[in-house]
mmCIF file with all atom_site columns, C-alpha atoms in Angstrom:
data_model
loop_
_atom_site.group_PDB
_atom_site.id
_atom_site.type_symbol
_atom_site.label_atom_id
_atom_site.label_alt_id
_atom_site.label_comp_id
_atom_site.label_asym_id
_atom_site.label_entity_id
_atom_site.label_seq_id
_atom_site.pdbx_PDB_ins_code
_atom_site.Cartn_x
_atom_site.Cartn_y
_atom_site.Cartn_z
_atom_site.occupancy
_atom_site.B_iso_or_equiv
_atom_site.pdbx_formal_charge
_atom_site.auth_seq_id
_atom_site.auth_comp_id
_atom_site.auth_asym_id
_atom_site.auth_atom_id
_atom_site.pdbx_PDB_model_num
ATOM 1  C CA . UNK A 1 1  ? -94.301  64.224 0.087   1.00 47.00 ? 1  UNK A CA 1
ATOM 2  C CA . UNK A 1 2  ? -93.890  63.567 -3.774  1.00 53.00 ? 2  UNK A CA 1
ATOM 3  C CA . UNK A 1 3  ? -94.961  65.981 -6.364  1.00 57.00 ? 3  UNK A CA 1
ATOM 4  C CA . UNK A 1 4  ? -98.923  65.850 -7.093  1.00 55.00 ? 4  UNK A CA 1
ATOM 5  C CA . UNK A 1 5  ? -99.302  62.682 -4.619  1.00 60.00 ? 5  UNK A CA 1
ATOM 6  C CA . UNK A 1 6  ? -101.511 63.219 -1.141  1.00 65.00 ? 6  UNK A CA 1
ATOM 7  C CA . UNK A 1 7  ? -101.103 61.244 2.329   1.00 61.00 ? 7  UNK A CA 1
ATOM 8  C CA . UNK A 1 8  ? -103.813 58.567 1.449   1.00 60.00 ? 8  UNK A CA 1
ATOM 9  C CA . UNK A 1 9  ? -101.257 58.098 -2.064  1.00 66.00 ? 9  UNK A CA 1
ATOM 10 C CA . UNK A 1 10 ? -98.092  57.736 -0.545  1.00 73.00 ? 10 UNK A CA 1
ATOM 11 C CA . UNK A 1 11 ? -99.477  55.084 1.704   1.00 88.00 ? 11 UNK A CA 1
ATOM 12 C CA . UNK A 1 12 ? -100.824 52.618 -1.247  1.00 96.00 ? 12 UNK A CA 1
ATOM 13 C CA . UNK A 1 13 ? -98.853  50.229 -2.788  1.00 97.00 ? 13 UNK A CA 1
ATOM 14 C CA . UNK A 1 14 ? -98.124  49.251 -6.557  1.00 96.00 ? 14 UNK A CA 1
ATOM 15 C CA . UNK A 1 15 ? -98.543  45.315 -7.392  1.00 95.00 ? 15 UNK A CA 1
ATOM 16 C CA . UNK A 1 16 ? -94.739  45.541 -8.121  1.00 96.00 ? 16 UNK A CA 1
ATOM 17 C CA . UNK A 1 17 ? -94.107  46.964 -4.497  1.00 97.00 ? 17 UNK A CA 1
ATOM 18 C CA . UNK A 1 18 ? -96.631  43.719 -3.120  1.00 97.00 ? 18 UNK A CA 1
ATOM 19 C CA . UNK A 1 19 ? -94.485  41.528 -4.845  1.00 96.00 ? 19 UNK A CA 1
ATOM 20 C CA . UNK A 1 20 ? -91.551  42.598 -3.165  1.00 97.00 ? 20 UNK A CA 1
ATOM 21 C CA . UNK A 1 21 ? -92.570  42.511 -0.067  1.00 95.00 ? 21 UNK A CA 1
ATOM 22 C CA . UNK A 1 22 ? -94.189  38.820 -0.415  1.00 94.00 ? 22 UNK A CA 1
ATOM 23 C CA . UNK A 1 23 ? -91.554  37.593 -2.254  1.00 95.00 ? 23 UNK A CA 1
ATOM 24 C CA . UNK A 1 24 ? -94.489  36.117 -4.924  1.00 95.00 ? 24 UNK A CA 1
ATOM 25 C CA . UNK A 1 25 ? -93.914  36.376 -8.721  1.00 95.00 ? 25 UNK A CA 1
ATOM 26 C CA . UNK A 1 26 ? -95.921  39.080 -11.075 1.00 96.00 ? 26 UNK A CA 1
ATOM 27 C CA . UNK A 1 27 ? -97.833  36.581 -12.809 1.00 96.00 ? 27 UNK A CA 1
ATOM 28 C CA . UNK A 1 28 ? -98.918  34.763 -9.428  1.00 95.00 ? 28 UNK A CA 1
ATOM 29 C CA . UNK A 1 29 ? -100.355 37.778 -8.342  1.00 96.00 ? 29 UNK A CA 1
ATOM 30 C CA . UNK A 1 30 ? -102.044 38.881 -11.395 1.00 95.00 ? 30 UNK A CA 1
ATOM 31 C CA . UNK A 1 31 ? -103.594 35.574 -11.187 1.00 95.00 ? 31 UNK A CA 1
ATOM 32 C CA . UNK A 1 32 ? -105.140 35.665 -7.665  1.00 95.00 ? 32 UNK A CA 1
ATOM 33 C CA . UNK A 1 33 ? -105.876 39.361 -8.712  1.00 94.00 ? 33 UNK A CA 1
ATOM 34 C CA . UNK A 1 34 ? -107.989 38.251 -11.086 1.00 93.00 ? 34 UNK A CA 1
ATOM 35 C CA . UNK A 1 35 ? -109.623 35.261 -9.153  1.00 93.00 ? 35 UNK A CA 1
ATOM 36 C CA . UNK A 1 36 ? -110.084 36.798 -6.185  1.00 93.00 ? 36 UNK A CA 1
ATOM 37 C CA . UNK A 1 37 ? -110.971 40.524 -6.956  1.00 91.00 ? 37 UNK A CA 1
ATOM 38 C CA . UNK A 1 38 ? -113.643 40.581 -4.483  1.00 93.00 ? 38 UNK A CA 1
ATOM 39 C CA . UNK A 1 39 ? -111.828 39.875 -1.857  1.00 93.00 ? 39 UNK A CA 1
ATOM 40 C CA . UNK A 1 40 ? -108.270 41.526 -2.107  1.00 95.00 ? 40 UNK A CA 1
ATOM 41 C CA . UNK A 1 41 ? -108.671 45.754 -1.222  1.00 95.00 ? 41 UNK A CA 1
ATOM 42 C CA . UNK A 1 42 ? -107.314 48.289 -3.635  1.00 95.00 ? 42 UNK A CA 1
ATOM 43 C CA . UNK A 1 43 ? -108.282 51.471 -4.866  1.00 96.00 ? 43 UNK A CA 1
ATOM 44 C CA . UNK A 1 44 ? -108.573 52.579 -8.518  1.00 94.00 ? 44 UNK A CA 1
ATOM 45 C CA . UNK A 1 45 ? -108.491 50.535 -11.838 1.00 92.00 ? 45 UNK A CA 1
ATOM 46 C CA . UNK A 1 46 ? -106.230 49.574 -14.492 1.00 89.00 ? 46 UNK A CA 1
ATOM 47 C CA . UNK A 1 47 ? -102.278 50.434 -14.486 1.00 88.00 ? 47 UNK A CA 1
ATOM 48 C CA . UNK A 1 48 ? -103.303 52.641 -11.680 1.00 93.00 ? 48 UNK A CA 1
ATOM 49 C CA . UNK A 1 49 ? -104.568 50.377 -9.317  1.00 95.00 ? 49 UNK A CA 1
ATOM 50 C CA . UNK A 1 50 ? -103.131 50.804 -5.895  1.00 97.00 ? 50 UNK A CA 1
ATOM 51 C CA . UNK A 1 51 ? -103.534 48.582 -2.939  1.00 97.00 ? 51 UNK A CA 1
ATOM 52 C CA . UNK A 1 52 ? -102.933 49.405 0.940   1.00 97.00 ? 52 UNK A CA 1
ATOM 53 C CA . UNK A 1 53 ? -100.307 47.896 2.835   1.00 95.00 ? 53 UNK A CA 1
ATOM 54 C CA . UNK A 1 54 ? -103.176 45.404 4.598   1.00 95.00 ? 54 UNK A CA 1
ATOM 55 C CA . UNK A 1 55 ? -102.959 43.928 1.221   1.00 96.00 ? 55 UNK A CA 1
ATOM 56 C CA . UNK A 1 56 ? -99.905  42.032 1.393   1.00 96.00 ? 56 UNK A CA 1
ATOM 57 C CA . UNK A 1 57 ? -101.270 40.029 4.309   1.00 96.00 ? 57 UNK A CA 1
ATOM 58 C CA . UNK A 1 58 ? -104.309 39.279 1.710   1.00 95.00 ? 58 UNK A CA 1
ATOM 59 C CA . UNK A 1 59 ? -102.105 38.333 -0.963  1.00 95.00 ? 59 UNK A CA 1
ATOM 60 C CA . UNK A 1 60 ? -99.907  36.044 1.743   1.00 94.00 ? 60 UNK A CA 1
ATOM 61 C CA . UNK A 1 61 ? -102.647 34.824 2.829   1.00 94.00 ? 61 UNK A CA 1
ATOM 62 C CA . UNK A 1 62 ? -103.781 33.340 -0.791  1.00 91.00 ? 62 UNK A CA 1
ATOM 63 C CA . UNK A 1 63 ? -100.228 32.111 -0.925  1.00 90.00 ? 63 UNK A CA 1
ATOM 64 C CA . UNK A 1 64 ? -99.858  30.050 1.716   1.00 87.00 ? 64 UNK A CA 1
ATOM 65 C CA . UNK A 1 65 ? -103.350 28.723 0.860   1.00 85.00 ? 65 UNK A CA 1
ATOM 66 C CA . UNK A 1 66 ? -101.784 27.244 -2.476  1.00 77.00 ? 66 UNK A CA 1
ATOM 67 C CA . UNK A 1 67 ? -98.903  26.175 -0.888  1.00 68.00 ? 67 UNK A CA 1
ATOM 68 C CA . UNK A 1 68 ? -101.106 23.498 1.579   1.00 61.00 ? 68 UNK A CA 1
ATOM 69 C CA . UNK A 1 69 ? -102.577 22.241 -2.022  1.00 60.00 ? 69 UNK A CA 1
ATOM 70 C CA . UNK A 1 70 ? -99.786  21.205 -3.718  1.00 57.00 ? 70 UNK A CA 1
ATOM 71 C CA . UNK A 1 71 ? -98.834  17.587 -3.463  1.00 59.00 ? 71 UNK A CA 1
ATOM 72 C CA . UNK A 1 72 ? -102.403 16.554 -2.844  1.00 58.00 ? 72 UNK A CA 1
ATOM 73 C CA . UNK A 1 73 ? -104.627 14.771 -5.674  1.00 59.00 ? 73 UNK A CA 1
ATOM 74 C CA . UNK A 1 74 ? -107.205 17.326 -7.126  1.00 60.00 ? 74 UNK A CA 1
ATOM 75 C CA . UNK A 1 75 ? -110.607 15.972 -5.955  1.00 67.00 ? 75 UNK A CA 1
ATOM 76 C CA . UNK A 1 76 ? -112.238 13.222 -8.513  1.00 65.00 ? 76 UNK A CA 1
ATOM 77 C CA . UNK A 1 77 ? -108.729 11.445 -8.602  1.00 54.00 ? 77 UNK A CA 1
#
């Protein structure tokens, strides 16, 4: 166990760690972080906002959402 860190720490992830382990970019994620905060789990605010590893199925989830969009004519075309 790391220095000053508990169990329920160790098992939270950083936003850099989620973007590993989707494979999506910094900047996509700080986007759906920020349109979707309701509905994306974390814990704490700021630079020390952690999220748990049922997360990255959130965050995959948005993904592959915006993926089925793209090629399609945004409504009112």
């Amino acid at each position: 166990m790391a220095k000053g860190r508990n169990r329920a720490e160790e098992n939270l992830l950083s936003l850099s760690e989620v973007a590993r382990r989707t494979g999506i970019s910094m900047p996509t994620l700080l986007r759906y972080k920020k349109v979707h905060a309701n509905s994306i789990p974390s814990v704490g605010e700021g630079r020390a906002q952690r999220y748990p590893k049922e997360a990255v199925a959130v965050f995959a989830a948005f993904k592959d959402q915006g993926q089925s969009r793209r090629g399609r004519p945004k409504p009112g075309r």
